[in-house]
XYZ file of C-alpha atoms in Angstrom:
658
model
C 97.419 93.620 67.085
C 100.003 95.699 69.300
C 100.951 93.586 72.186
C 101.640 95.755 75.420
C 104.599 94.661 77.180
C 104.022 93.941 80.755
C 105.151 96.909 83.176
C 105.914 97.249 86.961
C 106.217 100.817 87.865
C 106.021 102.885 90.997
C 103.387 105.334 91.592
C 101.501 107.418 94.099
C 97.367 107.238 94.610
C 95.695 109.952 96.557
C 93.319 108.862 99.103
C 91.578 110.543 101.930
C 93.425 108.377 104.745
C 93.797 108.458 108.185
C 97.440 107.128 108.933
C 97.780 103.510 111.141
C 99.231 105.618 114.246
C 102.145 104.737 116.468
C 102.316 101.291 117.904
C 100.870 100.548 121.592
C 104.435 100.521 123.634
C 102.483 97.961 125.774
C 102.966 93.993 125.424
C 100.143 92.182 124.358
C 99.704 89.246 126.554
C 96.559 88.639 125.605
C 94.811 88.128 122.519
C 92.304 90.795 121.230
C 89.227 89.411 120.811
C 88.800 87.208 117.879
C 85.080 86.467 117.111
C 86.404 83.067 115.334
C 87.490 81.597 118.099
C 84.502 81.087 120.144
C 84.123 77.422 119.201
C 83.676 74.733 121.663
C 83.819 70.962 122.032
C 80.209 70.167 120.653
C 81.278 72.279 117.596
C 83.788 69.584 116.843
C 81.628 66.599 117.187
C 81.222 64.707 113.829
C 83.581 66.832 112.119
C 86.280 64.939 108.941
C 89.362 63.718 111.147
C 91.735 66.584 109.677
C 89.495 69.079 109.864
C 89.097 68.646 113.694
C 92.605 67.927 114.436
C 93.486 71.450 112.588
C 90.919 73.514 114.189
C 92.507 72.340 117.773
C 96.251 72.479 116.284
C 98.511 75.764 117.729
C 95.662 78.374 118.331
C 96.859 81.539 118.478
C 97.503 82.854 122.476
C 98.336 86.597 121.481
C 99.708 88.619 119.187
C 103.156 88.800 120.342
C 105.945 89.118 119.154
C 104.111 92.199 117.124
C 102.313 95.049 118.996
C 99.504 96.619 118.946
C 98.112 99.223 116.278
C 95.481 101.391 118.200
C 96.718 104.314 117.880
C 94.453 105.694 114.481
C 91.815 108.191 114.600
C 88.299 108.733 112.284
C 89.612 111.629 110.600
C 90.631 111.453 107.282
C 93.019 113.937 104.805
C 94.164 113.761 101.545
C 97.081 111.470 101.589
C 99.422 110.603 98.712
C 100.054 106.594 99.196
C 103.055 105.085 97.498
C 101.630 102.148 95.106
C 103.502 99.944 92.358
C 101.650 99.301 89.708
C 101.825 96.066 87.527
C 100.554 96.517 84.025
C 99.857 94.825 80.401
C 97.309 95.826 77.586
C 94.396 94.285 79.467
C 94.946 94.154 83.208
C 96.267 97.037 85.991
C 97.149 95.409 89.208
C 97.453 98.811 91.607
C 99.611 97.449 94.204
C 99.627 99.232 98.551
C 103.574 98.292 99.522
C 103.120 99.915 102.736
C 99.928 98.044 103.838
C 100.931 94.421 103.599
C 101.375 94.260 99.638
C 97.375 94.529 99.288
C 96.210 94.727 95.501
C 93.948 98.034 95.833
C 92.801 97.879 92.359
C 92.245 95.322 89.508
C 90.869 97.052 86.353
C 90.194 95.222 83.284
C 91.052 98.054 80.664
C 88.816 96.942 77.205
C 85.636 97.161 79.362
C 86.600 99.699 82.100
C 85.351 96.862 84.668
C 87.049 97.556 87.820
C 87.157 93.597 88.993
C 87.553 94.406 92.928
C 85.875 96.466 95.692
C 88.276 99.390 95.872
C 87.532 101.116 98.678
C 87.511 105.073 98.136
C 89.720 105.814 101.222
C 92.127 104.090 103.838
C 90.599 103.808 107.185
C 91.989 101.509 109.428
C 89.980 99.729 111.878
C 90.491 96.919 114.750
C 90.061 93.747 112.824
C 93.753 92.499 112.304
C 95.014 90.470 115.058
C 97.052 93.015 116.131
C 94.441 95.926 115.588
C 94.872 98.138 112.558
C 93.310 96.864 109.074
C 91.960 98.268 106.008
C 88.689 96.958 104.002
C 88.926 96.452 100.016
C 90.751 94.694 96.991
C 93.185 91.579 97.593
C 94.982 91.156 101.189
C 97.259 88.482 101.794
C 96.410 86.469 105.058
C 99.394 84.738 106.902
C 99.749 84.001 110.418
C 96.888 83.003 112.801
C 92.803 82.625 112.553
C 92.091 86.420 111.593
C 93.464 89.203 109.683
C 97.643 89.708 109.021
C 99.269 91.368 111.523
C 101.062 92.771 108.519
C 97.769 94.679 107.307
C 99.113 97.938 107.875
C 102.811 97.354 107.762
C 105.086 97.740 104.893
C 106.710 94.702 102.836
C 109.691 94.516 101.070
C 108.990 94.608 97.108
C 110.846 94.560 93.801
C 111.053 93.643 90.127
C 112.012 90.153 89.274
C 112.124 88.447 85.783
C 108.879 86.456 85.167
C 108.846 83.376 83.763
C 107.969 84.284 80.223
C 111.263 86.994 80.490
C 109.343 90.168 80.906
C 108.774 91.624 84.569
C 106.703 90.934 87.387
C 106.311 92.253 90.998
C 108.042 90.310 93.998
C 106.470 90.734 97.927
C 107.969 88.680 100.457
C 108.564 89.854 104.575
C 108.845 87.610 107.397
C 105.718 86.660 109.223
C 106.567 87.100 112.807
C 103.694 85.335 114.300
C 104.746 81.844 113.484
C 108.415 83.253 112.038
C 108.092 82.194 108.617
C 109.490 83.841 105.285
C 106.886 84.166 102.613
C 106.624 85.471 98.558
C 103.902 86.274 96.904
C 104.856 86.983 93.285
C 102.260 88.941 90.704
C 103.077 88.011 87.202
C 100.872 89.383 84.267
C 101.870 87.661 81.154
C 101.751 89.944 78.199
C 98.152 90.287 76.831
C 97.064 88.163 79.688
C 93.582 88.371 80.877
C 94.526 86.772 84.234
C 96.931 87.885 86.932
C 98.944 84.978 88.081
C 100.026 85.123 91.618
C 102.500 82.667 92.955
C 102.966 82.136 96.848
C 105.652 80.443 98.896
C 105.646 79.773 102.373
C 108.558 78.590 103.916
C 109.674 76.931 106.968
C 113.540 76.975 107.631
C 113.263 75.891 111.044
C 114.130 72.814 112.678
C 110.502 72.041 113.809
C 107.436 71.790 112.278
C 105.302 75.259 112.025
C 101.340 75.752 111.981
C 100.247 77.966 108.495
C 97.416 79.936 107.914
C 96.773 81.671 104.639
C 93.768 83.098 103.058
C 93.386 85.018 100.230
C 90.442 87.728 100.725
C 89.219 89.678 97.656
C 86.866 91.990 98.361
C 84.094 92.453 95.452
C 80.971 94.760 95.250
C 78.156 93.054 97.380
C 75.474 93.071 94.688
C 77.013 90.057 92.955
C 75.941 86.279 93.099
C 78.891 84.142 94.228
C 79.408 80.844 92.904
C 81.525 78.214 93.922
C 81.718 74.480 93.050
C 80.296 73.118 96.078
C 76.853 71.739 97.139
C 77.629 71.995 101.107
C 79.378 74.688 103.241
C 80.764 75.033 106.873
C 78.666 78.043 108.190
C 80.161 80.051 110.976
C 77.869 82.955 112.476
C 78.440 85.408 114.923
C 76.011 83.577 117.384
C 78.815 81.576 117.556
C 79.234 77.465 116.082
C 80.408 75.663 113.340
C 77.860 73.552 111.223
C 77.446 72.174 107.846
C 74.389 73.462 105.396
C 73.256 72.934 101.929
C 74.305 75.727 99.355
C 73.011 78.230 97.976
C 69.413 77.886 100.116
C 69.817 78.084 103.946
C 66.725 78.722 106.207
C 64.814 79.232 102.756
C 66.986 82.427 101.639
C 69.435 82.086 98.665
C 72.920 82.889 100.570
C 74.679 83.096 97.596
C 73.121 86.631 97.311
C 74.886 88.607 99.719
C 72.108 91.448 99.962
C 69.784 88.967 101.007
C 71.137 88.093 104.090
C 70.582 90.183 107.585
C 73.000 89.304 109.915
C 76.903 88.720 108.871
C 78.270 85.351 108.416
C 80.701 82.736 106.734
C 80.077 79.872 104.482
C 83.346 77.960 103.722
C 82.609 75.960 100.896
C 83.201 72.284 100.561
C 84.939 71.627 97.597
C 84.976 68.013 96.451
C 88.062 65.930 96.287
C 89.315 66.615 92.738
C 87.328 69.241 91.828
C 88.914 72.313 90.092
C 88.804 75.350 92.664
C 87.318 78.250 92.050
C 85.214 81.197 92.876
C 83.333 83.975 91.116
C 81.495 86.687 91.657
C 79.027 87.822 89.032
C 76.851 91.018 88.727
C 73.172 91.409 87.035
C 74.564 91.095 83.734
C 76.892 88.000 84.531
C 80.051 89.973 84.666
C 82.668 89.818 87.088
C 85.565 88.663 89.011
C 86.921 84.542 88.996
C 89.607 83.469 91.192
C 91.134 80.109 90.494
C 94.543 78.201 91.329
C 95.868 74.952 91.816
C 94.862 72.297 94.098
C 96.706 72.805 97.303
C 94.283 75.990 98.181
C 91.006 73.940 99.138
C 88.918 76.174 100.927
C 86.821 78.375 99.342
C 84.822 81.071 101.203
C 81.606 83.836 101.077
C 81.600 86.472 104.078
C 78.746 88.769 104.144
C 77.579 91.829 106.187
C 73.946 91.334 105.808
C 71.812 94.219 105.513
C 71.040 94.494 109.306
C 71.707 97.643 110.831
C 74.956 96.386 112.528
C 76.319 94.934 109.323
C 75.484 98.426 107.655
C 76.862 100.444 110.197
C 80.275 98.650 110.060
C 80.372 98.781 106.193
C 79.815 102.630 106.667
C 82.597 102.489 109.304
C 85.345 101.104 106.957
C 84.586 103.382 104.216
C 82.031 106.350 103.168
C 78.300 106.320 103.603
C 76.830 105.994 100.113
C 79.776 104.438 98.096
C 78.279 100.935 98.014
C 78.782 97.819 100.372
C 81.135 94.756 99.798
C 81.299 91.219 100.752
C 84.631 88.949 100.461
C 85.179 85.865 98.585
C 88.596 83.854 99.971
C 90.829 81.055 98.885
C 92.821 78.862 101.818
C 94.851 76.553 102.356
C 92.214 74.451 104.979
C 88.736 73.762 104.549
C 87.776 76.826 106.825
C 89.587 80.072 108.718
C 89.533 78.152 111.985
C 92.464 75.765 111.418
C 96.074 75.551 111.275
C 97.912 73.341 108.441
C 101.319 71.963 109.649
C 104.289 72.505 107.516
C 107.504 70.143 108.321
C 110.868 71.531 108.949
C 112.686 72.901 106.333
C 109.783 72.579 103.933
C 107.531 74.658 101.980
C 104.291 75.607 100.895
C 103.960 76.909 97.200
C 100.999 77.013 94.952
C 99.854 79.593 92.147
C 96.035 81.737 91.931
C 95.224 83.384 89.290
C 92.471 86.420 89.007
C 90.680 87.689 86.110
C 87.048 88.898 84.085
C 84.336 86.370 83.537
C 81.289 86.659 81.719
C 78.361 84.721 81.226
C 74.823 84.520 80.145
C 72.549 86.355 83.193
C 69.951 83.807 82.490
C 72.406 81.229 83.861
C 74.522 82.756 85.957
C 71.178 83.755 88.211
C 69.141 80.308 87.099
C 69.228 77.157 89.296
C 72.619 76.341 91.471
C 73.750 73.548 89.009
C 73.188 75.380 86.194
C 74.459 78.436 87.374
C 78.006 76.474 88.343
C 78.338 74.647 85.091
C 77.672 77.556 83.224
C 80.570 79.401 85.187
C 82.992 76.494 85.104
C 82.709 76.087 81.245
C 83.427 79.842 80.943
C 86.417 79.737 83.335
C 87.436 76.477 81.407
C 87.578 78.698 77.884
C 88.983 81.621 79.663
C 91.432 79.611 81.404
C 91.862 76.188 81.209
C 92.940 74.221 84.585
C 95.856 72.824 82.354
C 97.306 76.501 81.608
C 97.331 77.319 85.582
C 98.888 74.278 86.265
C 101.767 75.043 83.381
C 101.938 78.508 84.857
C 102.639 77.356 88.421
C 105.619 75.239 87.158
C 106.711 77.911 84.831
C 106.788 80.141 87.853
C 108.001 77.851 90.528
C 111.098 77.828 88.504
C 111.349 81.387 88.678
C 110.619 81.311 92.280
C 114.674 81.452 93.323
C 115.226 83.904 91.065
C 116.889 86.997 92.999
C 115.149 90.279 93.055
C 116.218 93.086 90.842
C 115.610 96.572 91.615
C 113.856 97.259 95.334
C 110.765 99.179 94.908
C 110.213 99.507 98.506
C 111.431 98.256 101.924
C 109.718 96.163 104.830
C 111.088 95.773 108.195
C 114.182 94.687 109.631
C 113.679 91.904 111.463
C 113.801 89.419 109.000
C 117.576 90.794 108.365
C 117.557 90.065 112.227
C 116.599 86.105 112.191
C 118.632 85.477 109.187
C 122.095 86.645 110.636
C 121.059 84.905 113.650
C 120.957 81.552 111.846
C 122.285 81.966 108.881
C 119.226 80.809 106.720
C 119.653 80.562 102.754
C 116.137 81.621 101.307
C 117.159 82.363 97.520
C 114.340 84.899 96.320
C 113.659 86.677 99.289
C 116.993 88.456 100.725
C 116.493 90.073 103.795
C 119.808 91.971 103.871
C 121.582 93.763 106.855
C 120.603 97.279 105.805
C 117.383 96.298 106.744
C 118.262 96.504 110.375
C 116.793 99.330 112.699
C 116.607 100.658 116.061
C 114.206 97.887 117.003
C 116.656 95.318 116.051
C 119.660 97.014 117.881
C 118.983 95.256 121.145
C 118.758 91.772 119.954
C 121.802 92.526 118.006
C 123.146 93.068 120.911
C 121.716 90.308 122.710
C 122.715 87.648 120.175
C 126.608 89.386 119.676
C 127.343 89.826 123.604
C 124.864 87.575 125.634
C 123.385 90.323 127.344
C 120.321 92.578 127.238
C 121.381 96.403 127.203
C 120.169 98.375 129.649
C 118.521 101.739 128.245
C 120.561 104.619 127.605
C 117.480 106.913 128.677
C 114.284 106.689 130.383
C 111.649 105.370 127.619
C 109.117 102.593 127.731
C 110.865 99.492 126.696
C 110.910 98.284 122.796
C 109.172 95.246 121.701
C 110.475 91.743 122.827
C 110.962 88.900 121.187
C 109.601 85.342 122.209
C 110.589 82.483 119.805
C 112.094 79.656 121.695
C 115.904 80.709 120.355
C 115.518 84.121 121.546
C 113.963 82.988 125.115
C 116.806 80.754 125.325
C 119.002 83.827 125.061
C 116.987 85.684 127.556
C 117.467 82.691 129.836
C 121.429 82.954 130.121
C 121.584 86.604 130.355
C 122.448 88.516 133.144
C 119.070 88.992 135.178
C 118.896 92.684 135.005
C 115.348 94.281 135.643
C 115.092 94.974 131.643
C 116.024 91.644 130.876
C 113.629 89.767 133.210
C 110.893 92.272 131.829
C 111.545 90.355 128.542
C 112.294 87.203 129.832
C 108.857 87.254 131.706
C 107.017 88.240 128.065
C 108.722 85.254 126.450
C 108.051 82.779 129.057
C 104.225 84.050 129.141
C 103.881 83.408 125.443
C 105.554 79.732 125.560
C 102.614 79.237 128.345
C 104.866 79.283 131.641
C 102.376 82.108 133.453
C 103.955 81.343 136.646
C 107.776 81.524 135.866
C 106.712 84.796 133.863
C 105.542 86.606 137.291
C 108.901 84.930 138.973
C 110.667 86.880 136.122
C 108.755 90.120 136.520
C 108.829 90.196 140.295
C 112.601 89.132 140.275
C 113.204 92.383 137.716
C 110.756 94.556 139.931
C 113.458 94.744 142.949
C 116.296 96.673 141.219
C 114.216 98.166 138.478
C 114.395 102.187 138.213
C 111.536 102.070 136.166
C 109.072 99.968 137.607
C 105.414 100.417 135.551
C 106.341 98.372 132.506
C 106.872 94.925 134.869
C 103.875 96.063 137.421
C 101.221 96.188 134.357
C 102.827 92.586 133.308
C 101.815 91.636 136.687
C 98.760 93.426 136.571
C 98.016 91.471 133.292
C 98.666 88.391 134.794
C 96.277 89.098 138.174
C 93.645 90.205 135.902
C 93.745 86.734 133.916
C 93.360 84.932 137.122
C 90.355 86.695 138.157
C 92.555 88.608 141.038
C 90.433 91.560 140.616
C 91.723 93.844 143.172
C 95.402 92.983 143.338
C 95.475 93.675 139.505
C 93.353 97.356 140.284
C 95.977 97.864 142.751
C 99.267 97.040 140.602
C 97.220 99.259 137.714
C 96.938 102.149 139.947
C 100.668 101.758 141.084
C 101.670 101.551 137.948
C 100.382 104.633 136.158
C 101.431 106.496 138.997
C 104.799 105.375 138.355
C 104.259 106.482 134.779
C 103.353 109.569 135.597
C 106.445 110.137 137.646
C 108.883 109.082 134.973
C 107.511 110.202 132.113
C 109.968 112.920 130.200
C 107.531 114.230 127.832
C 104.566 114.804 125.663
C 106.459 113.684 122.639
C 104.442 110.526 120.718
C 105.621 107.528 122.512
C 105.182 108.948 125.925
C 101.627 110.162 125.039
C 101.064 106.806 123.685
C 102.137 104.813 126.509
C 100.072 106.897 129.378
C 97.121 106.308 127.242
C 97.160 102.860 126.917
C 98.025 102.226 130.302
C 95.480 104.841 131.792
C 92.947 102.710 129.429
C 93.551 99.640 131.094
C 93.780 100.944 134.888
C 90.794 102.689 134.405
C 89.068 99.416 132.994
C 90.418 97.416 135.367
C 89.530 99.695 138.311
C 85.618 99.669 137.558
C 85.662 96.038 137.146
C 86.970 96.363 140.698
C 84.408 98.822 141.588
C 87.562 101.395 142.465
C 85.500 104.261 140.722
C 87.320 106.847 142.539
C 90.704 106.077 141.862
C 89.444 105.666 138.355
C 88.300 108.720 138.018
C 91.762 109.947 139.617
C 93.416 108.317 136.460
C 91.135 109.725 133.733
C 91.515 113.102 135.541
C 95.712 113.049 134.640
C 94.806 112.356 131.049
C 95.481 115.350 128.466
C 92.887 117.363 127.068
C 94.132 115.922 123.778
C 93.283 112.238 124.980
C 90.530 112.668 126.804
C 89.049 114.302 123.938
C 89.386 110.964 121.789
C 86.521 108.505 121.270
C 88.247 105.486 122.787
C 88.417 107.968 126.363
C 84.741 109.636 125.861
C 83.472 105.833 125.882
C 85.432 105.663 129.432
C 84.132 108.734 130.648
C 80.653 107.337 129.969
C 81.596 104.308 131.465
C 82.678 106.011 134.910
C 79.664 108.235 134.749
C 77.569 105.218 134.644
C 79.458 103.301 137.586
C 79.083 106.767 139.036
C 75.355 106.298 139.018
C 74.936 109.621 136.621
C 72.903 108.262 133.864
C 71.868 111.493 132.606
C 75.750 112.029 131.949
C 76.103 108.518 130.463
C 73.342 110.241 128.077
C 75.179 113.588 127.781
C 78.267 111.821 126.735
C 76.031 109.550 124.091
C 73.911 112.698 122.566
C 77.236 114.963 121.937
C 78.373 112.005 120.021
C 81.614 110.042 119.806
C 83.390 107.353 117.387
C 85.510 104.980 119.173
C 88.507 104.411 116.175
C 89.238 101.241 117.661
C 85.974 99.262 118.061
C 86.774 95.606 117.624
C 85.120 93.487 115.435
C 81.479 92.073 116.962
C 81.952 93.887 119.852
C 78.482 95.324 121.294
C 80.265 97.608 124.270
C 78.381 100.974 122.628
C 75.230 99.104 122.465
C 75.023 97.331 126.069
C 76.040 100.455 127.551
C 73.544 102.904 126.223
C 70.646 100.128 126.646
C 71.825 99.717 130.435
C 71.811 103.631 131.446
C 68.283 104.763 129.093
C 66.238 101.470 128.542
C 65.711 102.855 124.892
C 66.575 101.233 121.298
C 69.879 101.934 120.490
C 70.439 104.872 118.017
C 71.987 103.324 114.851
C 75.156 105.388 115.499
C 76.156 103.190 117.977
C 74.659 100.098 116.870
C 77.312 97.673 115.684
C 75.555 94.187 116.452
C 76.564 91.321 114.508
C 73.559 89.077 115.313
C 70.177 88.958 116.271
C 69.180 89.605 119.704
C 68.827 87.192 121.995
C 65.480 86.342 123.792
């Protein structure tokens, strides 16, 4: 038998793709809506003590210091995407380093079976904590409850010597929500049917940090999903977290994703000491199994369901007629609503394994206990638990190995942090060569103690909000731009009153007033001061229009973003005429976008023009950055027409109330 050595190589994958688009220049002072944060005190009653504690441990208040990615559209063009292929004689893994290191495909070569749901397109949608996200494959979710801010961002990638002397692929980045470096090593031993994935999250700080990790695996939905549990914590889009028996809930076997009508999460309650695994197998008993060392205790099934909204979302994220998907997941905690404490100067590390599994169809699709036993036995034969533990120990010994050839470059934020604190992070270098224009002002603050004033009129760059940067801003000369950044850092820290004072001080001398006015308007809206928020938004938009220098992407993005917020705030204050005036100052290109077509329909509704609302809907539009769980389209249609929501506008993820 010829053994093919494992190779790691660059390649290009051509897909119909919509680019993630430019960043939104407005700092995200409030969280984007997250459907997984709708728990109240009653939901936490009777929960295990550690689970209840982790549910309340440092939930995310906003996606700072990242910026929102909402500038993408729905038009896709054939695009060459850089990929890295890890391959041996048995498996081929295709990785997208420009999209958070997502594994796009995992092909079992002897059978020709694709083990994942491989999305035939790349279409951003507003599912990530900071906006743009794409579906399919395996994604590495780190940060906080939700999809990682790195979903559509580049990560560092390089060849590394594997534990067996061959090659493996290392991915690494600096996760900015929690200020933590992490690495993901993809190791495919020669002639192995299993891809090993070594994960390490480090806390280099002198304070503990909350950690969130879920490996999210998309699989075709025509599968039976099995895990070693008899109960699960169920979260639905009506809200609430409750423990239910599996596989049957309300008389339906939920281990088959296509048997549910509405989307839901099932977090399996895997018993202590049980082997951690989850599998998705087709009608013939073939499919994917994922297992790991014991640290990741959580296993989850997410299903879209067969209802109109679930089907619509499936079409939205891919292409009609290409088949739906479900997600099987593996995480550090029991549920995705929890964050786990990582002590100062400590680390979490573990190993996951992904590969094919086949079992007799009559056993797989028989009673739950028998199906689980069969899958567990087949997994034990294919990859014993001891083999995973041994692979983990071997990988851990190589986790500090310095990378070789660089295959992709991520952001410069890690280099800035390493330069600031002189962290020693063997295995994951963040060289100064990766520093760029976004880091330059903060590098100057670090070296001189002052925030540099901009050399030309332009929207402000991103703000760093971690405690050490906030401390530096506190002592920097109180110039307008420094006050702007300081207020954002204070707001993020929860000191909203002081943030408002900083912005007001900056406003007194600022040559550019609109960024500060907009921050103050957000503060007013969050406090329920609708009228003053409307005033400040109107003033901010007027100031931006006076200051705007060109029709380039930065100013266009700033104008569109501020106009969208201003119109929404003005409509909330019933200032319809002013809202219409803001709308009229937008360019034709912006007004043709789906998100502004929706605003036009909302304007017409506020003006009492129901025929006009209907005309906008009848003409057709798509709001590219529609949020998960959003019901805005259907609510507006129903209010204006009193008719049933057309399927193309129906994104409801829960049954109607009443």
